[in-house]
């Protein structure tokens, strides 16, 4: 009987070295290029390498307490302990649209319990794994809706400046026509309404306009009620579609109703809208990723079809959101006593941020820093736009070891009693040193 000869298993060393595997095949990832890092990532990397003991990182997105650490609400800590000790709790998958009690409470936070849209049952709420996931789901729904409408050819308009990730989220959903509208004016150090209106007036009809309802990132400059009224009138007249954002850093007033006023106002005008919400900062749930997408429709008859579309999209993106963080939020919002305690803790956070703004403004005034610094206290939320140039921001990081975003924006909560004077002195030097 003829024996079969085993194939030669000796490897060609040259092939292994060149291609990285025994078969001599190139990896499918060979031509994948390294993605450009975000400004925050590059800043954090530089900060970690900095050995100066007085360094300060003011570009983080979390809320920091006076001791410089991320903050957990006492109420949330207590509820976590209660839920983990509850013997009746059983692990189970939530539905693709999320926990019913969470979406109901999150919808009431955005629209108010007596909202006409809620009463008429033309509102859909979807739990998402974080704020960016809510934006992504909204973008997917828009693309699906508008794909069936041959008349629509409008782009998506984002504010200038805005969160760097927003454009990429819409593009990942297949919406490639992304444009900007004017928002922040460096000279005024505030919102320039005239130029904003001019850009939206020129936008093609049925454009999607993304607007920050509260705590505009990264400037911290919000629209007034009067400005909202003017913008809403233009959006309705030009038949634009509003996509509102209640982002993670929405800690402006310590008042839930006031934070969500723009959403409620737009809904009261009979407008269809989307609103992406986050519960990260206001509940201290940084590792839980709790988001919510709110859809306000024109009529109740559309609800089931939109709901089915949302469920189908969710199944292809993340299947089910996690229950942990949403359960905590629902537990707080469904208990009146918890709500009172939660609002008090959030109010304390907001008051501290405002106090820091006032102290920084006063320090800069006493140092004789050039210019007017009233814009620090006219803005709100975790972030503020200092108005510093890129050269001045670079001076701060290279010469003073103080790290801000390239746009000159900083996280107010990262300033505390230990570094306030040094940061104020550093900003003063950046303004007065010949660069």
mmCIF file of N, CA and C in Angstrom, residues 296-417:
data_model
loop_
_atom_site.group_PDB
_atom_site.id
_atom_site.type_symbol
_atom_site.label_atom_id
_atom_site.label_comp_id
_atom_site.label_asym_id
_atom_site.label_seq_id
_atom_site.Cartn_x
_atom_site.Cartn_y
_atom_site.Cartn_z
ATOM 1 N N UNK A 296 -41.040 63.852 18.863
ATOM 2 C CA UNK A 296 -42.360 64.482 18.946
ATOM 3 C C UNK A 296 -42.923 64.547 17.531
ATOM 4 N N UNK A 297 -44.077 63.905 17.325
ATOM 5 C CA UNK A 297 -44.671 63.783 15.993
ATOM 6 C C UNK A 297 -45.858 64.722 15.840
ATOM 7 N N UNK A 298 -46.259 64.911 14.598
ATOM 8 C CA UNK A 298 -47.398 65.803 14.343
ATOM 9 C C UNK A 298 -48.724 65.147 14.694
ATOM 10 N N UNK A 299 -48.835 63.842 14.441
ATOM 11 C CA UNK A 299 -50.082 63.168 14.759
ATOM 12 C C UNK A 299 -49.839 61.770 15.319
ATOM 13 N N UNK A 300 -50.780 61.323 16.100
ATOM 14 C CA UNK A 300 -50.695 60.033 16.778
ATOM 15 C C UNK A 300 -50.624 58.872 15.801
ATOM 16 N N UNK A 301 -51.211 59.005 14.616
ATOM 17 C CA UNK A 301 -51.265 57.909 13.646
ATOM 18 C C UNK A 301 -49.881 57.487 13.156
ATOM 19 N N UNK A 302 -48.864 58.346 13.360
ATOM 20 C CA UNK A 302 -47.515 58.020 12.906
ATOM 21 C C UNK A 302 -46.714 57.232 13.940
ATOM 22 N N UNK A 303 -47.228 57.156 15.159
ATOM 23 C CA UNK A 303 -46.428 56.641 16.274
ATOM 24 C C UNK A 303 -45.969 55.198 16.069
ATOM 25 N N UNK A 304 -46.889 54.304 15.679
ATOM 26 C CA UNK A 304 -46.536 52.892 15.549
ATOM 27 C C UNK A 304 -45.491 52.657 14.473
ATOM 28 N N UNK A 305 -45.609 53.354 13.351
ATOM 29 C CA UNK A 305 -44.637 53.162 12.275
ATOM 30 C C UNK A 305 -43.257 53.669 12.679
ATOM 31 N N UNK A 306 -43.200 54.817 13.355
ATOM 32 C CA UNK A 306 -41.910 55.348 13.809
ATOM 33 C C UNK A 306 -41.321 54.437 14.887
ATOM 34 N N UNK A 307 -42.184 53.939 15.757
ATOM 35 C CA UNK A 307 -41.734 53.028 16.815
ATOM 36 C C UNK A 307 -41.120 51.759 16.217
ATOM 37 N N UNK A 308 -41.764 51.208 15.200
ATOM 38 C CA UNK A 308 -41.238 49.988 14.577
ATOM 39 C C UNK A 308 -39.923 50.263 13.855
ATOM 40 N N UNK A 309 -39.817 51.426 13.213
ATOM 41 C CA UNK A 309 -38.559 51.798 12.557
ATOM 42 C C UNK A 309 -37.438 51.925 13.579
ATOM 43 N N UNK A 310 -37.736 52.584 14.698
ATOM 44 C CA UNK A 310 -36.732 52.776 15.738
ATOM 45 C C UNK A 310 -36.263 51.433 16.292
ATOM 46 N N UNK A 311 -37.205 50.517 16.550
ATOM 47 C CA UNK A 311 -36.850 49.207 17.086
ATOM 48 C C UNK A 311 -35.972 48.431 16.117
ATOM 49 N N UNK A 312 -36.286 48.511 14.829
ATOM 50 C CA UNK A 312 -35.498 47.812 13.809
ATOM 51 C C UNK A 312 -34.075 48.366 13.748
ATOM 52 N N UNK A 313 -33.942 49.690 13.795
ATOM 53 C CA UNK A 313 -32.616 50.323 13.750
ATOM 54 C C UNK A 313 -31.807 49.959 14.992
ATOM 55 N N UNK A 314 -32.453 50.003 16.157
ATOM 56 C CA UNK A 314 -31.771 49.694 17.411
ATOM 57 C C UNK A 314 -31.215 48.272 17.382
ATOM 58 N N UNK A 315 -31.992 47.322 16.858
ATOM 59 C CA UNK A 315 -31.541 45.930 16.813
ATOM 60 C C UNK A 315 -30.277 45.766 15.984
ATOM 61 N N UNK A 316 -30.102 46.625 14.984
ATOM 62 C CA UNK A 316 -28.904 46.531 14.141
ATOM 63 C C UNK A 316 -27.728 47.312 14.707
ATOM 64 N N UNK A 317 -27.988 48.174 15.688
ATOM 65 C CA UNK A 317 -26.912 48.991 16.258
ATOM 66 C C UNK A 317 -26.409 48.455 17.597
ATOM 67 N N UNK A 318 -27.330 48.246 18.552
ATOM 68 C CA UNK A 318 -26.875 47.760 19.874
ATOM 69 C C UNK A 318 -27.842 46.753 20.501
ATOM 70 N N UNK A 319 -28.849 46.345 19.789
ATOM 71 C CA UNK A 319 -29.802 45.303 20.223
ATOM 72 C C UNK A 319 -30.642 45.744 21.418
ATOM 73 N N UNK A 320 -30.009 45.870 22.599
ATOM 74 C CA UNK A 320 -30.712 46.362 23.791
ATOM 75 C C UNK A 320 -29.775 47.279 24.562
ATOM 76 N N UNK A 321 -30.329 48.349 25.136
ATOM 77 C CA UNK A 321 -29.503 49.183 26.019
ATOM 78 C C UNK A 321 -29.342 48.492 27.368
ATOM 79 N N UNK A 322 -28.347 48.885 28.126
ATOM 80 C CA UNK A 322 -28.152 48.295 29.454
ATOM 81 C C UNK A 322 -29.182 48.857 30.426
ATOM 82 N N UNK A 323 -29.523 48.050 31.414
ATOM 83 C CA UNK A 323 -30.606 48.436 32.326
ATOM 84 C C UNK A 323 -30.129 49.206 33.549
ATOM 85 N N UNK A 324 -28.864 49.029 33.950
ATOM 86 C CA UNK A 324 -28.392 49.550 35.232
ATOM 87 C C UNK A 324 -28.611 51.028 35.454
ATOM 88 N N UNK A 325 -27.993 51.868 34.623
ATOM 89 C CA UNK A 325 -28.103 53.314 34.802
ATOM 90 C C UNK A 325 -29.521 53.819 34.626
ATOM 91 N N UNK A 326 -30.237 53.268 33.634
ATOM 92 C CA UNK A 326 -31.623 53.686 33.393
ATOM 93 C C UNK A 326 -32.511 53.358 34.579
ATOM 94 N N UNK A 327 -32.236 52.232 35.236
ATOM 95 C CA UNK A 327 -33.015 51.841 36.414
ATOM 96 C C UNK A 327 -32.815 52.839 37.552
ATOM 97 N N UNK A 328 -31.583 53.321 37.701
ATOM 98 C CA UNK A 328 -31.291 54.324 38.736
ATOM 99 C C UNK A 328 -32.047 55.617 38.453
ATOM 100 N N UNK A 329 -31.974 56.089 37.200
ATOM 101 C CA UNK A 329 -32.668 57.331 36.821
ATOM 102 C C UNK A 329 -34.168 57.191 37.041
ATOM 103 N N UNK A 330 -34.735 56.070 36.611
ATOM 104 C CA UNK A 330 -36.176 55.849 36.771
ATOM 105 C C UNK A 330 -36.563 55.801 38.241
ATOM 106 N N UNK A 331 -35.717 55.179 39.071
ATOM 107 C CA UNK A 331 -35.999 55.094 40.508
ATOM 108 C C UNK A 331 -36.044 56.477 41.136
ATOM 109 N N UNK A 332 -35.118 57.347 40.727
ATOM 110 C CA UNK A 332 -35.089 58.712 41.262
ATOM 111 C C UNK A 332 -36.304 59.506 40.790
ATOM 112 N N UNK A 333 -36.553 59.494 39.491
ATOM 113 C CA UNK A 333 -37.592 60.355 38.919
ATOM 114 C C UNK A 333 -39.011 59.908 39.249
ATOM 115 N N UNK A 334 -39.175 58.658 39.678
ATOM 116 C CA UNK A 334 -40.520 58.169 40.014
ATOM 117 C C UNK A 334 -40.868 58.343 41.485
ATOM 118 N N UNK A 335 -39.918 58.875 42.262
ATOM 119 C CA UNK A 335 -40.144 59.073 43.695
ATOM 120 C C UNK A 335 -40.013 60.569 44.016
ATOM 121 N N UNK A 336 -41.108 61.228 44.401
ATOM 122 C CA UNK A 336 -41.067 62.673 44.656
ATOM 123 C C UNK A 336 -40.005 63.091 45.670
ATOM 124 N N UNK A 337 -39.805 62.302 46.712
ATOM 125 C CA UNK A 337 -38.788 62.634 47.717
ATOM 126 C C UNK A 337 -37.390 62.553 47.114
ATOM 127 N N UNK A 338 -37.159 61.541 46.292
ATOM 128 C CA UNK A 338 -35.871 61.417 45.615
ATOM 129 C C UNK A 338 -35.637 62.600 44.671
ATOM 130 N N UNK A 339 -36.695 63.013 43.977
ATOM 131 C CA UNK A 339 -36.570 64.126 43.028
ATOM 132 C C UNK A 339 -36.132 65.400 43.751
ATOM 133 N N UNK A 340 -36.726 65.661 44.922
ATOM 134 C CA UNK A 340 -36.358 66.849 45.701
ATOM 135 C C UNK A 340 -34.881 66.786 46.089
ATOM 136 N N UNK A 341 -34.438 65.631 46.587
ATOM 137 C CA UNK A 341 -33.040 65.466 47.007
ATOM 138 C C UNK A 341 -32.089 65.590 45.825
ATOM 139 N N UNK A 342 -32.471 64.985 44.710
ATOM 140 C CA UNK A 342 -31.645 65.049 43.492
ATOM 141 C C UNK A 342 -31.490 66.487 43.010
ATOM 142 N N UNK A 343 -32.596 67.230 42.979
ATOM 143 C CA UNK A 343 -32.538 68.627 42.525
ATOM 144 C C UNK A 343 -31.659 69.467 43.436
ATOM 145 N N UNK A 344 -31.667 69.190 44.714
ATOM 146 C CA UNK A 344 -30.823 69.937 45.652
ATOM 147 C C UNK A 344 -29.344 69.674 45.382
ATOM 148 N N UNK A 345 -28.990 68.421 45.112
ATOM 149 C CA UNK A 345 -27.598 68.098 44.821
ATOM 150 C C UNK A 345 -27.148 68.734 43.511
ATOM 151 N N UNK A 346 -28.002 68.687 42.503
ATOM 152 C CA UNK A 346 -27.669 69.299 41.215
ATOM 153 C C UNK A 346 -27.545 70.812 41.355
ATOM 154 N N UNK A 347 -28.424 71.397 42.153
ATOM 155 C CA UNK A 347 -28.367 72.843 42.391
ATOM 156 C C UNK A 347 -27.037 73.235 43.034
ATOM 157 N N UNK A 348 -26.561 72.420 43.959
ATOM 158 C CA UNK A 348 -25.266 72.689 44.599
ATOM 159 C C UNK A 348 -24.135 72.673 43.567
ATOM 160 N N UNK A 349 -24.174 71.722 42.638
ATOM 161 C CA UNK A 349 -23.159 71.631 41.588
ATOM 162 C C UNK A 349 -23.174 72.892 40.727
ATOM 163 N N UNK A 350 -24.374 73.307 40.327
ATOM 164 C CA UNK A 350 -24.510 74.489 39.465
ATOM 165 C C UNK A 350 -24.034 75.747 40.183
ATOM 166 N N UNK A 351 -24.402 75.878 41.446
ATOM 167 C CA UNK A 351 -23.994 77.062 42.215
ATOM 168 C C UNK A 351 -22.476 77.116 42.373
ATOM 169 N N UNK A 352 -21.847 75.962 42.560
ATOM 170 C CA UNK A 352 -20.383 75.949 42.660
ATOM 171 C C UNK A 352 -19.746 76.402 41.351
ATOM 172 N N UNK A 353 -20.274 75.902 40.219
ATOM 173 C CA UNK A 353 -19.735 76.298 38.907
ATOM 174 C C UNK A 353 -19.871 77.807 38.696
ATOM 175 N N UNK A 354 -21.016 78.367 39.076
ATOM 176 C CA UNK A 354 -21.220 79.800 38.918
ATOM 177 C C UNK A 354 -20.290 80.592 39.831
ATOM 178 N N UNK A 355 -20.066 80.104 41.043
ATOM 179 C CA UNK A 355 -19.147 80.771 41.964
ATOM 180 C C UNK A 355 -17.731 80.785 41.382
ATOM 181 N N UNK A 356 -17.303 79.682 40.790
ATOM 182 C CA UNK A 356 -15.978 79.628 40.177
ATOM 183 C C UNK A 356 -15.868 80.657 39.057
ATOM 184 N N UNK A 357 -16.915 80.781 38.248
ATOM 185 C CA UNK A 357 -16.909 81.776 37.176
ATOM 186 C C UNK A 357 -16.721 83.184 37.748
ATOM 187 N N UNK A 358 -17.463 83.470 38.822
ATOM 188 C CA UNK A 358 -17.376 84.801 39.431
ATOM 189 C C UNK A 358 -15.996 85.050 40.020
ATOM 190 N N UNK A 359 -15.435 84.046 40.675
ATOM 191 C CA UNK A 359 -14.110 84.200 41.279
ATOM 192 C C UNK A 359 -13.032 84.382 40.216
ATOM 193 N N UNK A 360 -13.127 83.614 39.131
ATOM 194 C CA UNK A 360 -12.131 83.745 38.058
ATOM 195 C C UNK A 360 -12.225 85.125 37.408
ATOM 196 N N UNK A 361 -13.441 85.572 37.167
ATOM 197 C CA UNK A 361 -13.622 86.911 36.585
ATOM 198 C C UNK A 361 -13.015 87.976 37.488
ATOM 199 N N UNK A 362 -13.259 87.863 38.803
ATOM 200 C CA UNK A 362 -12.750 88.857 39.747
ATOM 201 C C UNK A 362 -11.220 88.812 39.831
ATOM 202 N N UNK A 363 -10.645 87.609 39.821
ATOM 203 C CA UNK A 363 -9.179 87.498 39.859
ATOM 204 C C UNK A 363 -8.564 88.158 38.635
ATOM 205 N N UNK A 364 -9.149 87.923 37.479
ATOM 206 C CA UNK A 364 -8.621 88.515 36.243
ATOM 207 C C UNK A 364 -8.742 90.034 36.270
ATOM 208 N N UNK A 365 -9.826 90.541 36.840
ATOM 209 C CA UNK A 365 -10.005 91.997 36.954
ATOM 210 C C UNK A 365 -8.937 92.600 37.870
ATOM 211 N N UNK A 366 -8.695 91.947 39.011
ATOM 212 C CA UNK A 366 -7.706 92.453 39.957
ATOM 213 C C UNK A 366 -6.289 92.397 39.383
ATOM 214 N N UNK A 367 -6.032 91.406 38.545
ATOM 215 C CA UNK A 367 -4.712 91.296 37.912
ATOM 216 C C UNK A 367 -4.528 92.299 36.783
ATOM 217 N N UNK A 368 -5.629 92.932 36.366
ATOM 218 C CA UNK A 368 -5.558 93.889 35.262
ATOM 219 C C UNK A 368 -5.511 93.220 33.904
ATOM 220 N N UNK A 369 -6.098 92.020 33.790
ATOM 221 C CA UNK A 369 -6.110 91.310 32.512
ATOM 222 C C UNK A 369 -6.848 92.144 31.465
ATOM 223 N N UNK A 370 -6.267 92.305 30.276
ATOM 224 C CA UNK A 370 -6.890 93.120 29.225
ATOM 225 C C UNK A 370 -8.273 92.597 28.841
ATOM 226 N N UNK A 371 -9.152 93.510 28.515
ATOM 227 C CA UNK A 371 -10.479 93.132 28.035
ATOM 228 C C UNK A 371 -11.508 93.027 29.147
ATOM 229 N N UNK A 372 -12.743 92.795 28.719
ATOM 230 C CA UNK A 372 -13.861 92.614 29.652
ATOM 231 C C UNK A 372 -14.122 91.117 29.807
ATOM 232 N N UNK A 373 -14.331 90.683 31.051
ATOM 233 C CA UNK A 373 -14.495 89.260 31.324
ATOM 234 C C UNK A 373 -15.896 88.914 31.836
ATOM 235 N N UNK A 374 -16.855 89.792 31.557
ATOM 236 C CA UNK A 374 -18.233 89.527 31.992
ATOM 237 C C UNK A 374 -18.832 88.297 31.321
ATOM 238 N N UNK A 375 -18.290 87.947 30.134
ATOM 239 C CA UNK A 375 -18.847 86.787 29.424
ATOM 240 C C UNK A 375 -18.683 85.493 30.220
ATOM 241 N N UNK A 376 -17.725 85.463 31.159
ATOM 242 C CA UNK A 376 -17.540 84.255 31.973
ATOM 243 C C UNK A 376 -18.783 83.944 32.791
ATOM 244 N N UNK A 377 -19.426 84.969 33.313
ATOM 245 C CA UNK A 377 -20.621 84.763 34.142
ATOM 246 C C UNK A 377 -21.916 84.865 33.330
ATOM 247 N N UNK A 378 -21.808 85.305 32.082
ATOM 248 C CA UNK A 378 -22.994 85.340 31.221
ATOM 249 C C UNK A 378 -23.248 83.975 30.578
ATOM 250 N N UNK A 379 -22.219 83.154 30.536
ATOM 251 C CA UNK A 379 -22.365 81.794 30.039
ATOM 252 C C UNK A 379 -22.807 80.882 31.186
ATOM 253 N N UNK A 380 -23.119 79.633 30.849
ATOM 254 C CA UNK A 380 -23.598 78.709 31.880
ATOM 255 C C UNK A 380 -23.183 77.282 31.538
ATOM 256 N N UNK A 381 -23.362 76.388 32.499
ATOM 257 C CA UNK A 381 -22.982 75.006 32.285
ATOM 258 C C UNK A 381 -21.550 74.732 32.714
ATOM 259 N N UNK A 382 -21.060 73.545 32.382
ATOM 260 C CA UNK A 382 -19.707 73.155 32.773
ATOM 261 C C UNK A 382 -18.637 73.902 31.992
ATOM 262 N N UNK A 383 -18.936 74.248 30.751
ATOM 263 C CA UNK A 383 -17.919 74.837 29.897
ATOM 264 C C UNK A 383 -18.112 76.328 29.711
ATOM 265 N N UNK A 384 -16.995 77.006 29.495
ATOM 266 C CA UNK A 384 -17.073 78.411 29.102
ATOM 267 C C UNK A 384 -15.994 78.686 28.066
ATOM 268 N N UNK A 385 -16.272 79.647 27.203
ATOM 269 C CA UNK A 385 -15.314 80.062 26.186
ATOM 270 C C UNK A 385 -14.585 81.296 26.700
ATOM 271 N N UNK A 386 -13.287 81.163 26.925
ATOM 272 C CA UNK A 386 -12.511 82.278 27.481
ATOM 273 C C UNK A 386 -12.281 83.384 26.473
ATOM 274 N N UNK A 387 -12.311 83.043 25.182
ATOM 275 C CA UNK A 387 -11.986 84.034 24.155
ATOM 276 C C UNK A 387 -10.502 84.089 23.847
ATOM 277 N N UNK A 388 -9.715 83.206 24.433
ATOM 278 C CA UNK A 388 -8.272 83.178 24.168
ATOM 279 C C UNK A 388 -8.005 82.620 22.774
ATOM 280 N N UNK A 389 -6.935 83.122 22.146
ATOM 281 C CA UNK A 389 -6.550 82.651 20.817
ATOM 282 C C UNK A 389 -5.808 81.320 20.920
ATOM 283 N N UNK A 390 -5.600 80.669 19.779
ATOM 284 C CA UNK A 390 -4.872 79.396 19.776
ATOM 285 C C UNK A 390 -3.443 79.587 20.269
ATOM 286 N N UNK A 391 -2.823 80.699 19.907
ATOM 287 C CA UNK A 391 -1.460 80.974 20.373
ATOM 288 C C UNK A 391 -1.417 81.128 21.893
ATOM 289 N N UNK A 392 -2.426 81.803 22.435
ATOM 290 C CA UNK A 392 -2.475 81.994 23.885
ATOM 291 C C UNK A 392 -2.754 80.677 24.606
ATOM 292 N N UNK A 393 -3.601 79.829 24.001
ATOM 293 C CA UNK A 393 -3.868 78.507 24.575
ATOM 294 C C UNK A 393 -2.600 77.660 24.557
ATOM 295 N N UNK A 394 -1.839 77.758 23.461
ATOM 296 C CA UNK A 394 -0.586 77.009 23.377
ATOM 297 C C UNK A 394 0.420 77.513 24.415
ATOM 298 N N UNK A 395 0.461 78.837 24.623
ATOM 299 C CA UNK A 395 1.333 79.409 25.657
ATOM 300 C C UNK A 395 0.990 78.814 27.022
ATOM 301 N N UNK A 396 -0.296 78.688 27.300
ATOM 302 C CA UNK A 396 -0.730 78.147 28.594
ATOM 303 C C UNK A 396 -0.233 76.712 28.799
ATOM 304 N N UNK A 397 -0.329 75.892 27.762
ATOM 305 C CA UNK A 397 0.088 74.495 27.915
ATOM 306 C C UNK A 397 1.607 74.354 27.919
ATOM 307 N N UNK A 398 2.285 75.104 27.050
ATOM 308 C CA UNK A 398 3.735 74.949 26.917
ATOM 309 C C UNK A 398 4.515 75.651 28.022
ATOM 310 N N UNK A 399 4.024 76.801 28.436
ATOM 311 C CA UNK A 399 4.795 77.610 29.391
ATOM 312 C C UNK A 399 4.236 77.573 30.817
ATOM 313 N N UNK A 400 2.931 77.296 30.937
ATOM 314 C CA UNK A 400 2.308 77.350 32.261
ATOM 315 C C UNK A 400 1.695 76.010 32.683
ATOM 316 N N UNK A 401 1.715 75.028 31.803
ATOM 317 C CA UNK A 401 1.229 73.681 32.125
ATOM 318 C C UNK A 401 -0.267 73.669 32.461
ATOM 319 N N UNK A 402 -1.013 74.569 31.805
ATOM 320 C CA UNK A 402 -2.462 74.645 31.965
ATOM 321 C C UNK A 402 -3.084 74.270 30.618
ATOM 322 N N UNK A 403 -3.928 73.250 30.608
ATOM 323 C CA UNK A 403 -4.410 72.661 29.355
ATOM 324 C C UNK A 403 -5.883 72.992 29.122
ATOM 325 N N UNK A 404 -6.131 73.765 28.049
ATOM 326 C CA UNK A 404 -7.480 74.103 27.592
ATOM 327 C C UNK A 404 -7.681 73.497 26.214
ATOM 328 N N UNK A 405 -8.930 73.457 25.742
ATOM 329 C CA UNK A 405 -9.196 73.074 24.364
ATOM 330 C C UNK A 405 -8.618 74.130 23.429
ATOM 331 N N UNK A 406 -8.214 73.758 22.196
ATOM 332 C CA UNK A 406 -7.642 74.721 21.261
ATOM 333 C C UNK A 406 -8.532 75.941 21.011
ATOM 334 N N UNK A 407 -9.845 75.757 21.168
ATOM 335 C CA UNK A 407 -10.786 76.858 20.948
ATOM 336 C C UNK A 407 -10.787 77.870 22.087
ATOM 337 N N UNK A 408 -10.054 77.578 23.161
ATOM 338 C CA UNK A 408 -10.040 78.469 24.315
ATOM 339 C C UNK A 408 -11.095 78.148 25.342
ATOM 340 N N UNK A 409 -11.772 77.023 25.176
ATOM 341 C CA UNK A 409 -12.827 76.623 26.111
ATOM 342 C C UNK A 409 -12.243 75.798 27.252
ATOM 343 N N UNK A 410 -12.847 75.944 28.421
ATOM 344 C CA UNK A 410 -12.376 75.199 29.586
ATOM 345 C C UNK A 410 -13.551 74.689 30.405
ATOM 346 N N UNK A 411 -13.269 73.629 31.170
ATOM 347 C CA UNK A 411 -14.241 73.035 32.077
ATOM 348 C C UNK A 411 -14.148 73.780 33.410
ATOM 349 N N UNK A 412 -15.179 74.510 33.739
ATOM 350 C CA UNK A 412 -15.192 75.355 34.933
ATOM 351 C C UNK A 412 -14.979 74.548 36.203
ATOM 352 N N UNK A 413 -15.564 73.357 36.279
ATOM 353 C CA UNK A 413 -15.509 72.579 37.519
ATOM 354 C C UNK A 413 -14.104 72.077 37.837
ATOM 355 N N UNK A 414 -13.203 72.092 36.843
ATOM 356 C CA UNK A 414 -11.826 71.634 37.088
ATOM 357 C C UNK A 414 -11.004 72.689 37.832
ATOM 358 N N UNK A 415 -11.570 73.876 37.985
ATOM 359 C CA UNK A 415 -10.907 74.930 38.763
ATOM 360 C C UNK A 415 -11.376 74.819 40.207
ATOM 361 N N UNK A 416 -10.431 74.883 41.143
ATOM 362 C CA UNK A 416 -10.774 74.768 42.556
ATOM 363 C C UNK A 416 -9.904 75.709 43.392
ATOM 364 N N UNK A 417 -10.083 75.654 44.692
ATOM 365 C CA UNK A 417 -9.359 76.566 45.576
ATOM 366 C C UNK A 417 -7.857 76.428 45.500
#
